[in-house]
Coordinates of C-alpha atoms and ligand atoms in Angstrom, one line a residue:
M19 CA 94.2 95.5 97.2
F20 CA 97.0 97.9 99.0
Y21 CA 97.3 101.5 98.8
I22 CA 99.5 104.3 98.9
T23 CA 97.7 107.8 100.7
F24 CA 99.6 110.7 99.3
L25 CA 99.5 113.5 102.5
P26 CA 98.9 116.1 103.2
E27 CA 95.7 115.6 100.7
R28 CA 95.1 112.4 101.9
K29 CA 94.3 110.5 98.5
S30 CA 95.1 107.1 98.3
I31 CA 95.6 105.4 94.8
P32 CA 95.5 101.8 93.9
A33 CA 99.6 100.9 95.0
E34 CA 100.8 99.9 91.5
K35 CA 104.3 98.0 91.6
N36 CA 107.3 98.8 88.9
K37 CA 105.9 102.8 88.2
T38 CA 108.0 105.4 90.2
I39 CA 105.7 107.2 92.5
L40 CA 106.2 110.6 90.3
D41 CA 104.0 109.1 87.3
I42 CA 101.9 107.6 89.7
A43 CA 100.9 110.7 90.9
F44 CA 101.0 112.5 87.8
D45 CA 98.2 109.4 86.4
N46 CA 96.1 111.1 89.3
D47 CA 96.2 114.2 89.3
I48 CA 98.7 114.8 92.5
V49 CA 100.7 118.3 92.1
I50 CA 104.7 116.7 92.8
E51 CA 107.1 119.2 91.5
H52 CA 109.6 117.9 89.1
T53 CA 111.8 120.7 87.3
C54 CA 114.2 118.7 85.5
G55 CA 112.0 116.4 84.1
G56 CA 112.3 113.6 86.9
V57 CA 116.1 112.7 85.4
C58 CA 117.6 112.8 88.8
S59 CA 119.5 116.6 87.9
C60 CA 117.5 118.2 91.3
T61 CA 114.8 117.8 94.1
S62 CA 112.0 119.4 93.7
C63 CA 110.7 116.0 93.6
V64 CA 111.6 113.8 97.0
I65 CA 108.7 112.8 98.7
L66 CA 109.2 111.8 102.5
I67 CA 107.9 107.9 102.9
K68 CA 105.9 107.2 106.5
K69 CA 105.2 103.8 105.9
G70 CA 106.0 100.6 103.7
V71 CA 110.0 101.8 102.5
E72 CA 110.8 98.8 102.7
Y73 CA 108.8 97.7 99.3
F74 CA 110.3 99.9 97.3
N75 CA 114.0 99.5 94.8
N76 CA 116.7 100.2 96.8
I77 CA 118.3 103.9 96.1
S78 CA 120.6 104.3 93.3
E79 CA 124.5 106.4 93.8
Q80 CA 123.1 109.2 91.7
E81 CA 119.4 109.3 93.5
L82 CA 121.6 109.4 96.6
Y83 CA 123.9 112.0 95.5
Q84 CA 120.7 114.6 94.8
L85 CA 118.6 113.4 98.3
K86 CA 122.1 115.0 100.4
K87 CA 121.1 118.6 98.6
S88 CA 117.1 118.7 100.2
E89 CA 116.4 119.9 103.2
F90 CA 114.4 117.0 103.6
Y91 CA 116.9 114.3 103.3
S92 CA 116.7 111.8 106.0
S93 CA 116.3 107.8 105.8
R94 CA 112.7 108.1 105.0
A95 CA 113.5 110.3 102.0
R96 CA 113.3 109.9 98.2
L97 CA 113.1 111.1 94.9
A98 CA 109.4 110.5 93.3
C99 CA 110.7 109.9 89.9
N100 CA 113.2 107.9 90.9
C101 CA 111.9 105.4 93.7
K102 CA 109.5 102.8 92.9
I103 CA 107.3 99.9 94.8
V104 CA 109.1 96.6 93.3
S105 CA 107.7 94.2 95.8
D106 CA 103.5 93.3 97.0
P107 CA 102.7 95.2 99.6
K108 CA 101.5 93.9 103.0
E109 CA 100.1 96.9 104.2
N110 CA 98.6 100.4 102.7
I111 CA 102.4 102.7 102.1
L112 CA 101.6 106.6 103.5
I113 CA 103.5 109.3 101.6
E114 CA 104.3 112.5 102.5
I115 CA 104.5 115.7 99.6
P116 CA 106.5 118.0 101.6
P117 CA 105.8 122.0 101.1
I118 CA 106.8 123.2 98.0
I119 CA 107.5 126.6 99.2
N120 CA 110.1 125.0 101.5
K121 CA 112.0 123.1 98.4
E122 CA 115.7 123.4 97.5
E123 CA 115.6 124.6 93.6
L124 CA 119.0 123.7 92.0
Ligands
LIG12 S1 111.9 116.0 89.1 FE1 114.7 116.1 89.2 S2 114.4 114.6 90.6 FE2 113.4 113.9 90.7

């Protein structure tokens, strides 16, 4: 079994497929902001996938549109409410939750 480790807490939980990272975090008491309630209309749930990005679903046009507004936008950035693991991981996944204080709010 492979795990997702969330930084900076360094909390590791089993990597579940087909469930959003926001839902996985919520179910495991890991706080990720979600100002719009998870409907892809803000950037508060931005995360950085440091390792294992290839196991995730593709970015939709709407997600990309929102991501480009984030100060954390990069090839590793995703919105936690829109990304999910869709293929079987062959290694552990590493996700960083950027500091809340720096997040852009809409
Ligand atoms: S919670 Fe707003 S885009 Fe994810």
